[in-house]
mmCIF file of C-alpha atoms in Angstrom:
data_model
loop_
_atom_site.group_PDB
_atom_site.id
_atom_site.type_symbol
_atom_site.label_atom_id
_atom_site.label_comp_id
_atom_site.label_asym_id
_atom_site.label_seq_id
_atom_site.Cartn_x
_atom_site.Cartn_y
_atom_site.Cartn_z
ATOM 1 C CA MET N 24 -90.592 -62.655 -6.499
ATOM 2 C CA LEU N 25 -87.026 -63.658 -7.335
ATOM 3 C CA GLN N 26 -85.819 -60.489 -9.079
ATOM 4 C CA GLN N 27 -83.356 -59.782 -11.870
ATOM 5 C CA ARG N 28 -80.062 -58.161 -10.913
ATOM 6 C CA THR N 29 -77.691 -55.593 -12.361
ATOM 7 C CA LEU N 30 -74.967 -53.309 -10.990
ATOM 8 C CA LYS N 31 -75.561 -50.270 -8.780
ATOM 9 C CA SER N 32 -72.723 -48.296 -10.344
ATOM 10 C CA ILE N 33 -69.978 -48.391 -12.973
ATOM 11 C CA SER N 34 -66.744 -50.345 -12.500
ATOM 12 C CA ARG N 35 -63.604 -50.270 -14.661
ATOM 13 C CA ALA N 36 -60.418 -52.266 -15.216
ATOM 14 C CA VAL N 37 -57.364 -52.116 -17.483
ATOM 15 C CA GLY N 38 -55.273 -55.125 -18.444
ATOM 16 C CA VAL N 39 -53.867 -57.153 -21.312
ATOM 17 C CA GLY N 40 -55.366 -59.946 -23.393
ATOM 18 C CA LEU N 41 -53.965 -63.407 -22.675
ATOM 19 C CA HIS N 42 -53.456 -64.300 -26.335
ATOM 20 C CA SER N 43 -53.182 -60.915 -28.047
ATOM 21 C CA GLY N 44 -51.056 -59.182 -25.422
ATOM 22 C CA GLN N 45 -53.007 -56.004 -26.275
ATOM 23 C CA ARG N 46 -53.828 -53.373 -23.665
ATOM 24 C CA VAL N 47 -57.584 -53.305 -23.118
ATOM 25 C CA GLU N 48 -59.979 -51.213 -21.053
ATOM 26 C CA LEU N 49 -63.115 -52.785 -19.626
ATOM 27 C CA THR N 50 -66.087 -50.792 -18.312
ATOM 28 C CA LEU N 51 -68.945 -52.603 -16.552
ATOM 29 C CA ARG N 52 -72.242 -50.697 -16.649
ATOM 30 C CA PRO N 53 -75.746 -51.297 -15.247
ATOM 31 C CA ALA N 54 -78.353 -52.413 -17.801
ATOM 32 C CA PRO N 55 -82.179 -52.388 -17.776
ATOM 33 C CA PRO N 56 -84.262 -55.495 -17.036
ATOM 34 C CA ASP N 57 -84.308 -58.171 -19.752
ATOM 35 C CA THR N 58 -81.180 -56.755 -21.428
ATOM 36 C CA GLY N 59 -79.035 -59.750 -20.595
ATOM 37 C CA ILE N 60 -75.254 -59.491 -20.611
ATOM 38 C CA VAL N 61 -74.079 -57.581 -23.659
ATOM 39 C CA PHE N 62 -70.511 -56.896 -24.813
ATOM 40 C CA ARG N 63 -70.000 -53.608 -26.664
ATOM 41 C CA ARG N 64 -66.933 -53.060 -28.847
ATOM 42 C CA VAL N 65 -66.692 -49.319 -28.231
ATOM 43 C CA ASP N 66 -63.314 -48.964 -29.983
ATOM 44 C CA LEU N 67 -64.824 -49.487 -33.445
ATOM 45 C CA PRO N 68 -65.975 -46.612 -35.719
ATOM 46 C CA GLU N 69 -69.525 -47.919 -35.240
ATOM 47 C CA PRO N 70 -69.815 -49.664 -31.843
ATOM 48 C CA VAL N 71 -71.052 -53.259 -32.125
ATOM 49 C CA GLU N 72 -73.180 -54.991 -29.475
ATOM 50 C CA ILE N 73 -72.810 -58.759 -28.987
ATOM 51 C CA PRO N 74 -75.381 -60.305 -26.634
ATOM 52 C CA MET N 75 -74.657 -63.462 -24.719
ATOM 53 C CA GLU N 76 -76.317 -66.181 -26.782
ATOM 54 C CA ALA N 77 -74.931 -69.601 -27.700
ATOM 55 C CA GLU N 78 -75.247 -68.892 -31.434
ATOM 56 C CA PHE N 79 -72.802 -65.971 -31.215
ATOM 57 C CA VAL N 80 -69.954 -68.265 -30.130
ATOM 58 C CA THR N 81 -67.837 -68.582 -33.271
ATOM 59 C CA ASP N 82 -64.488 -69.891 -32.011
ATOM 60 C CA THR N 83 -63.697 -72.233 -29.119
ATOM 61 C CA ARG N 84 -59.983 -72.850 -29.636
ATOM 62 C CA LEU N 85 -58.243 -72.096 -26.324
ATOM 63 C CA ALA N 86 -61.116 -69.809 -25.208
ATOM 64 C CA SER N 87 -64.722 -68.882 -25.946
ATOM 65 C CA THR N 88 -64.978 -66.186 -28.620
ATOM 66 C CA ILE N 89 -68.197 -64.392 -29.550
ATOM 67 C CA SER N 90 -68.693 -62.554 -32.846
ATOM 68 C CA ARG N 91 -71.264 -60.404 -34.599
ATOM 69 C CA GLY N 92 -71.126 -58.209 -37.669
ATOM 70 C CA GLY N 93 -67.392 -58.655 -38.132
ATOM 71 C CA ALA N 94 -66.631 -57.706 -34.503
ATOM 72 C CA LYS N 95 -65.429 -60.256 -31.961
ATOM 73 C CA VAL N 96 -64.533 -60.577 -28.290
ATOM 74 C CA GLN N 97 -62.233 -63.387 -27.175
ATOM 75 C CA THR N 98 -61.835 -65.094 -23.793
ATOM 76 C CA VAL N 99 -65.237 -64.203 -22.340
ATOM 77 C CA GLU N 100 -65.525 -67.255 -20.072
ATOM 78 C CA HIS N 101 -63.862 -65.883 -16.913
ATOM 79 C CA ILE N 102 -65.986 -62.731 -16.643
ATOM 80 C CA MET N 103 -69.094 -64.723 -17.579
ATOM 81 C CA SER N 104 -68.250 -67.176 -14.798
ATOM 82 C CA ALA N 105 -68.068 -64.298 -12.323
ATOM 83 C CA CYS N 106 -71.416 -62.926 -13.552
ATOM 84 C CA CYS N 107 -73.023 -66.327 -13.065
ATOM 85 C CA GLY N 108 -71.399 -66.811 -9.669
ATOM 86 C CA LEU N 109 -72.838 -63.497 -8.446
ATOM 87 C CA GLY N 110 -76.228 -64.001 -10.110
ATOM 88 C CA LEU N 111 -76.042 -61.006 -12.475
ATOM 89 C CA ASP N 112 -78.676 -60.931 -15.214
ATOM 90 C CA ASN N 113 -78.201 -57.572 -16.940
ATOM 91 C CA LEU N 114 -74.917 -55.862 -17.721
ATOM 92 C CA TYR N 115 -73.213 -53.832 -20.421
ATOM 93 C CA ILE N 116 -69.529 -54.688 -20.836
ATOM 94 C CA ASP N 117 -67.786 -51.978 -22.850
ATOM 95 C CA ILE N 118 -64.451 -53.160 -24.224
ATOM 96 C CA THR N 119 -61.743 -51.356 -26.237
ATOM 97 C CA ALA N 120 -60.114 -54.365 -27.932
ATOM 98 C CA ASP N 121 -61.046 -57.838 -29.140
ATOM 99 C CA GLU N 122 -60.090 -59.736 -25.988
ATOM 100 C CA VAL N 123 -61.186 -59.554 -22.356
ATOM 101 C CA PRO N 124 -58.191 -58.762 -20.118
ATOM 102 C CA ILE N 125 -56.799 -61.834 -18.416
ATOM 103 C CA LEU N 126 -56.041 -59.957 -15.143
ATOM 104 C CA ASP N 127 -54.810 -62.649 -12.698
ATOM 105 C CA GLY N 128 -55.951 -65.617 -14.830
ATOM 106 C CA SER N 129 -58.967 -66.460 -12.687
ATOM 107 C CA ALA N 130 -62.422 -64.946 -12.138
ATOM 108 C CA SER N 131 -61.615 -63.393 -8.760
ATOM 109 C CA SER N 132 -60.655 -59.963 -10.147
ATOM 110 C CA PHE N 133 -63.960 -59.804 -12.021
ATOM 111 C CA VAL N 134 -65.824 -60.824 -8.855
ATOM 112 C CA PHE N 135 -64.096 -57.950 -7.046
ATOM 113 C CA LEU N 136 -64.973 -55.456 -9.802
ATOM 114 C CA LEU N 137 -68.613 -56.517 -9.833
ATOM 115 C CA GLN N 138 -68.984 -56.532 -6.061
ATOM 116 C CA SER N 139 -67.257 -53.158 -5.828
ATOM 117 C CA ALA N 140 -69.989 -51.738 -8.070
ATOM 118 C CA GLY N 141 -72.668 -53.365 -5.900
ATOM 119 C CA ILE N 142 -75.586 -55.575 -6.945
ATOM 120 C CA ALA N 143 -78.996 -53.945 -7.510
ATOM 121 C CA LEU N 144 -82.351 -55.730 -7.612
ATOM 122 C CA GLN N 145 -84.687 -54.892 -10.510
ATOM 123 C CA LYS N 146 -88.473 -54.953 -10.845
ATOM 124 C CA ALA N 147 -88.607 -57.948 -13.166
ATOM 125 C CA PRO N 148 -88.572 -61.696 -12.470
ATOM 126 C CA ARG N 149 -85.386 -63.699 -13.004
ATOM 127 C CA ARG N 150 -85.941 -66.131 -15.866
ATOM 128 C CA PHE N 151 -84.237 -69.515 -15.710
ATOM 129 C CA ILE N 152 -83.708 -72.222 -18.289
ATOM 130 C CA LYS N 153 -84.893 -75.328 -16.467
ATOM 131 C CA VAL N 154 -83.632 -78.601 -17.920
ATOM 132 C CA ILE N 155 -86.454 -81.155 -17.844
ATOM 133 C CA LYS N 156 -84.866 -83.952 -19.907
ATOM 134 C CA PRO N 157 -81.244 -85.182 -20.036
ATOM 135 C CA VAL N 158 -79.125 -83.860 -22.899
ATOM 136 C CA GLU N 159 -75.648 -85.194 -23.687
ATOM 137 C CA VAL N 160 -72.893 -84.656 -26.253
ATOM 138 C CA ARG N 161 -69.883 -86.932 -26.831
ATOM 139 C CA GLU N 162 -66.737 -86.862 -28.912
ATOM 140 C CA GLY N 163 -63.913 -89.345 -29.515
ATOM 141 C CA GLU N 164 -63.398 -92.906 -28.374
ATOM 142 C CA GLY N 165 -61.177 -94.738 -25.918
ATOM 143 C CA ALA N 166 -58.370 -92.547 -24.597
ATOM 144 C CA ASN N 167 -59.713 -89.620 -26.636
ATOM 145 C CA GLU N 168 -63.274 -89.815 -25.309
ATOM 146 C CA LYS N 169 -64.834 -86.690 -23.853
ATOM 147 C CA TRP N 170 -68.417 -85.861 -22.946
ATOM 148 C CA ALA N 171 -70.712 -83.387 -21.224
ATOM 149 C CA ARG N 172 -74.267 -83.787 -19.938
ATOM 150 C CA LEU N 173 -77.121 -81.707 -18.508
ATOM 151 C CA GLU N 174 -79.785 -83.349 -16.349
ATOM 152 C CA PRO N 175 -82.797 -82.066 -14.360
ATOM 153 C CA TYR N 176 -81.918 -80.567 -10.967
ATOM 154 C CA HIS N 177 -83.569 -77.976 -8.721
ATOM 155 C CA GLY N 178 -80.589 -75.658 -8.668
ATOM 156 C CA PHE N 179 -77.285 -75.580 -10.510
ATOM 157 C CA LYS N 180 -74.512 -78.016 -9.694
ATOM 158 C CA LEU N 181 -71.462 -79.161 -11.619
ATOM 159 C CA ALA N 182 -69.200 -82.216 -11.554
ATOM 160 C CA PHE N 183 -66.053 -82.203 -13.683
ATOM 161 C CA GLU N 184 -63.252 -84.706 -14.186
ATOM 162 C CA ILE N 185 -59.980 -84.017 -15.984
ATOM 163 C CA ASP N 186 -57.420 -86.555 -17.191
ATOM 164 C CA PHE N 187 -53.977 -85.007 -17.583
ATOM 165 C CA ASP N 188 -50.999 -87.343 -17.726
ATOM 166 C CA HIS N 189 -48.638 -84.974 -15.949
ATOM 167 C CA ARG N 190 -46.698 -85.480 -12.738
ATOM 168 C CA VAL N 191 -47.938 -82.284 -11.057
ATOM 169 C CA VAL N 192 -51.577 -82.564 -12.106
ATOM 170 C CA ASN N 193 -51.656 -86.255 -11.141
ATOM 171 C CA SER N 194 -50.654 -85.305 -7.600
ATOM 172 C CA THR N 195 -53.770 -83.122 -7.224
ATOM 173 C CA GLY N 196 -57.478 -83.846 -7.341
ATOM 174 C CA GLN N 197 -58.699 -84.407 -10.889
ATOM 175 C CA ARG N 198 -62.418 -84.481 -10.082
ATOM 176 C CA VAL N 199 -64.504 -81.888 -8.270
ATOM 177 C CA GLU N 200 -68.178 -81.244 -7.569
ATOM 178 C CA PHE N 201 -69.634 -77.836 -6.826
ATOM 179 C CA ASP N 202 -73.171 -76.647 -6.073
ATOM 180 C CA MET N 203 -73.903 -73.001 -6.858
ATOM 181 C CA GLY N 204 -76.488 -72.998 -4.062
ATOM 182 C CA SER N 205 -73.672 -73.271 -1.503
ATOM 183 C CA GLY N 206 -72.937 -69.562 -1.876
ATOM 184 C CA SER N 207 -69.197 -70.266 -1.850
ATOM 185 C CA TYR N 208 -68.348 -69.573 -5.519
ATOM 186 C CA SER N 209 -66.131 -66.574 -4.707
ATOM 187 C CA LYS N 210 -64.194 -68.516 -2.075
ATOM 188 C CA ASP N 211 -64.026 -72.011 -3.559
ATOM 189 C CA ILE N 212 -64.000 -71.568 -7.367
ATOM 190 C CA ALA N 213 -63.341 -67.994 -8.510
ATOM 191 C CA ARG N 214 -59.636 -67.912 -7.549
ATOM 192 C CA ALA N 215 -58.647 -70.925 -9.695
ATOM 193 C CA ARG N 216 -56.266 -69.789 -12.447
ATOM 194 C CA THR N 217 -55.839 -70.912 -16.010
ATOM 195 C CA PHE N 218 -52.845 -73.185 -16.505
ATOM 196 C CA GLY N 219 -50.429 -74.316 -19.152
ATOM 197 C CA PHE N 220 -47.152 -76.094 -19.812
ATOM 198 C CA THR N 221 -43.911 -74.444 -20.887
ATOM 199 C CA LYS N 222 -43.767 -76.491 -24.100
ATOM 200 C CA GLU N 223 -47.300 -75.409 -25.005
ATOM 201 C CA VAL N 224 -46.582 -71.763 -24.195
ATOM 202 C CA GLU N 225 -43.508 -71.761 -26.436
ATOM 203 C CA TYR N 226 -45.497 -73.319 -29.286
ATOM 204 C CA MET N 227 -48.440 -70.938 -28.876
ATOM 205 C CA ARG N 228 -46.179 -67.902 -28.865
ATOM 206 C CA SER N 229 -44.600 -69.101 -32.093
ATOM 207 C CA LYS N 230 -48.150 -68.979 -33.512
ATOM 208 C CA GLY N 231 -48.829 -65.493 -32.156
ATOM 209 C CA LEU N 232 -50.843 -66.734 -29.156
ATOM 210 C CA ALA N 233 -50.387 -66.465 -25.365
ATOM 211 C CA LEU N 234 -48.530 -63.179 -25.939
ATOM 212 C CA GLY N 235 -49.941 -61.725 -22.725
ATOM 213 C CA GLY N 236 -49.461 -64.846 -20.600
ATOM 214 C CA GLY N 237 -46.988 -65.190 -17.756
ATOM 215 C CA LEU N 238 -46.488 -66.307 -14.182
ATOM 216 C CA ASP N 239 -48.610 -63.410 -12.905
ATOM 217 C CA ASN N 240 -51.756 -64.590 -14.717
ATOM 218 C CA ALA N 241 -51.446 -68.356 -15.143
ATOM 219 C CA ILE N 242 -50.124 -71.503 -13.509
ATOM 220 C CA VAL N 243 -47.136 -72.558 -15.609
ATOM 221 C CA MET N 244 -45.532 -76.005 -15.351
ATOM 222 C CA ASP N 245 -42.486 -77.641 -16.856
ATOM 223 C CA ASP N 246 -42.170 -81.433 -16.994
ATOM 224 C CA THR N 247 -41.874 -81.865 -13.237
ATOM 225 C CA LYS N 248 -43.078 -78.846 -11.234
ATOM 226 C CA VAL N 249 -45.137 -75.674 -10.933
ATOM 227 C CA LEU N 250 -42.936 -72.682 -11.794
ATOM 228 C CA ASN N 251 -44.998 -70.101 -9.872
ATOM 229 C CA THR N 252 -43.150 -69.330 -6.644
ATOM 230 C CA GLU N 253 -46.382 -69.076 -4.636
ATOM 231 C CA GLY N 254 -47.558 -72.545 -5.729
ATOM 232 C CA LEU N 255 -51.236 -73.437 -6.032
ATOM 233 C CA ARG N 256 -54.193 -71.537 -4.556
ATOM 234 C CA TYR N 257 -56.218 -74.751 -4.107
ATOM 235 C CA ASP N 258 -54.995 -78.325 -3.804
ATOM 236 C CA ASP N 259 -57.223 -79.109 -6.796
ATOM 237 C CA GLU N 260 -56.811 -75.787 -8.641
ATOM 238 C CA PHE N 261 -56.499 -77.385 -12.103
ATOM 239 C CA VAL N 262 -59.889 -79.091 -12.127
ATOM 240 C CA LYS N 263 -61.469 -76.156 -10.284
ATOM 241 C CA HIS N 264 -60.407 -73.887 -13.132
ATOM 242 C CA LYS N 265 -62.171 -76.238 -15.539
ATOM 243 C CA ILE N 266 -65.325 -75.874 -13.416
ATOM 244 C CA LEU N 267 -64.838 -72.080 -13.503
ATOM 245 C CA ASP N 268 -64.574 -72.181 -17.306
ATOM 246 C CA ALA N 269 -67.635 -74.422 -17.617
ATOM 247 C CA ILE N 270 -69.736 -72.056 -15.483
ATOM 248 C CA GLY N 271 -68.763 -69.199 -17.805
ATOM 249 C CA ASP N 272 -69.241 -71.194 -21.007
ATOM 250 C CA LEU N 273 -72.702 -72.335 -19.927
ATOM 251 C CA TYR N 274 -73.808 -68.828 -18.899
ATOM 252 C CA ILE N 275 -73.354 -67.755 -22.515
ATOM 253 C CA ILE N 276 -76.805 -69.307 -23.074
ATOM 254 C CA GLY N 277 -78.153 -65.979 -21.808
ATOM 255 C CA LYS N 278 -80.065 -67.092 -18.704
ATOM 256 C CA PRO N 279 -79.126 -69.007 -15.558
ATOM 257 C CA LEU N 280 -79.521 -72.768 -15.863
ATOM 258 C CA LEU N 281 -81.396 -75.020 -13.481
ATOM 259 C CA ALA N 282 -79.569 -78.258 -14.149
ATOM 260 C CA ALA N 283 -76.912 -80.713 -13.083
ATOM 261 C CA TYR N 284 -73.877 -80.528 -15.373
ATOM 262 C CA THR N 285 -71.470 -83.467 -15.515
ATOM 263 C CA ALA N 286 -68.423 -83.608 -17.759
ATOM 264 C CA PHE N 287 -65.343 -85.647 -18.527
ATOM 265 C CA ARG N 288 -62.454 -83.862 -20.286
ATOM 266 C CA SER N 289 -64.844 -81.280 -21.713
ATOM 267 C CA GLY N 290 -63.754 -77.843 -22.918
ATOM 268 C CA HIS N 291 -65.074 -74.672 -24.533
ATOM 269 C CA ALA N 292 -66.067 -76.405 -27.783
ATOM 270 C CA LEU N 293 -67.980 -79.250 -26.166
ATOM 271 C CA ASN N 294 -69.638 -76.931 -23.651
ATOM 272 C CA ASN N 295 -70.990 -74.789 -26.478
ATOM 273 C CA LYS N 296 -72.042 -77.873 -28.401
ATOM 274 C CA LEU N 297 -73.989 -78.962 -25.301
ATOM 275 C CA LEU N 298 -75.816 -75.618 -25.152
ATOM 276 C CA ARG N 299 -76.741 -75.819 -28.826
ATOM 277 C CA GLU N 300 -77.983 -79.384 -28.379
ATOM 278 C CA LEU N 301 -80.142 -78.310 -25.437
ATOM 279 C CA LEU N 302 -81.665 -75.421 -27.396
ATOM 280 C CA ALA N 303 -82.281 -77.710 -30.379
ATOM 281 C CA GLN N 304 -84.367 -80.052 -28.208
ATOM 282 C CA ARG N 305 -87.287 -77.784 -27.367
ATOM 283 C CA ASP N 306 -88.865 -80.456 -25.161
ATOM 284 C CA ALA N 307 -85.717 -80.685 -23.026
ATOM 285 C CA TYR N 308 -86.168 -77.359 -21.226
ATOM 286 C CA GLU N 309 -88.637 -74.700 -20.182
ATOM 287 C CA ILE N 310 -88.365 -71.075 -19.052
ATOM 288 C CA VAL N 311 -89.399 -70.611 -15.413
ATOM 289 C CA THR N 312 -89.644 -67.820 -12.832
ATOM 290 C CA PHE N 313 -90.222 -67.888 -9.064
ATOM 291 C CA ASP N 314 -93.064 -65.717 -7.780
ATOM 292 C CA ASN N 315 -92.183 -66.807 -4.265
ATOM 293 C CA GLU N 316 -88.516 -66.711 -3.277
ATOM 294 C CA ALA N 317 -89.120 -69.670 -0.974
ATOM 295 C CA ASP N 318 -89.751 -71.853 -4.034
ATOM 296 C CA ALA N 319 -86.378 -71.004 -5.575
ATOM 297 C CA PRO N 320 -83.407 -73.360 -5.171
ATOM 298 C CA ARG N 321 -81.349 -73.044 -2.003
ATOM 299 C CA GLY N 322 -79.038 -70.043 -2.065
ATOM 300 C CA PHE N 323 -80.523 -68.434 -5.175
ATOM 301 C CA ALA N 324 -82.392 -65.651 -3.355
ATOM 302 C CA GLU N 325 -79.295 -64.289 -1.591
ATOM 303 C CA VAL N 326 -77.626 -61.205 -3.082
ATOM 304 C CA ALA N 327 -73.835 -60.947 -3.072
ATOM 305 C CA ARG N 328 -72.588 -58.325 -0.627
ATOM 306 C CA ALA N 329 -70.836 -55.209 -1.908
ATOM 307 C CA TRP N 330 -67.119 -54.734 -1.304
#
């Protein structure tokens, strides 16, 4: 049987929120089978639990924000990407502010935290959402067109294309494909950082956003060059970060997907819209388990090693 997974022990981190600039403590705790991934705002007078479900996404401007009962958690996509990349099903994420710490701007720090705690197998079958009929969402026309699609696939693979008219981005790859069954998420995707342009950063800060952003947790560009002295981590780091975001956005559905995801200029809003469209079409998916690990997609039975 392909089993559910949680952590073996507790792991903690302290950082600042990308947009709020607030100091925040994060504690990652094991959770029982069938719990899912649940954020807990433990700083509130009455702690509020927010489970990972598409309907709890209430804001997709600049990041994915989940809300419940007046409590919210912003910028969940990077840690959710790491959870998906390592195949974690059940986890409590205790948080002391309304935004996940940005750490280094990628998912690699979260991968390290999770692997440091170790991955434990649980006596319950992993449940997957298997896409059995194509589902697509589109917005805009012409130069403003963007779209995202899910199609049947025995596994989970993603293809993403960006279209930035910028000298630096144009010199890198703007399309990438990645198959989660390759087992190379930590090496090939997780280290890709969020990015922005100096003009955008100045504008956002004037609006009280990006207060915690800087060269230590984002790729920052002016009109002609990358300002980070160390340069890029991947030749195609920009589009790889969009893949990283998409993996996290899609994992908010609450279970791992068996599907092929393809997108052009998609973002947090369209990714969530795609999830809601899938769930609205009850004949487009089914919930499946694998009694025999050999029947599972390639790479899905392996458990990430502990660090």
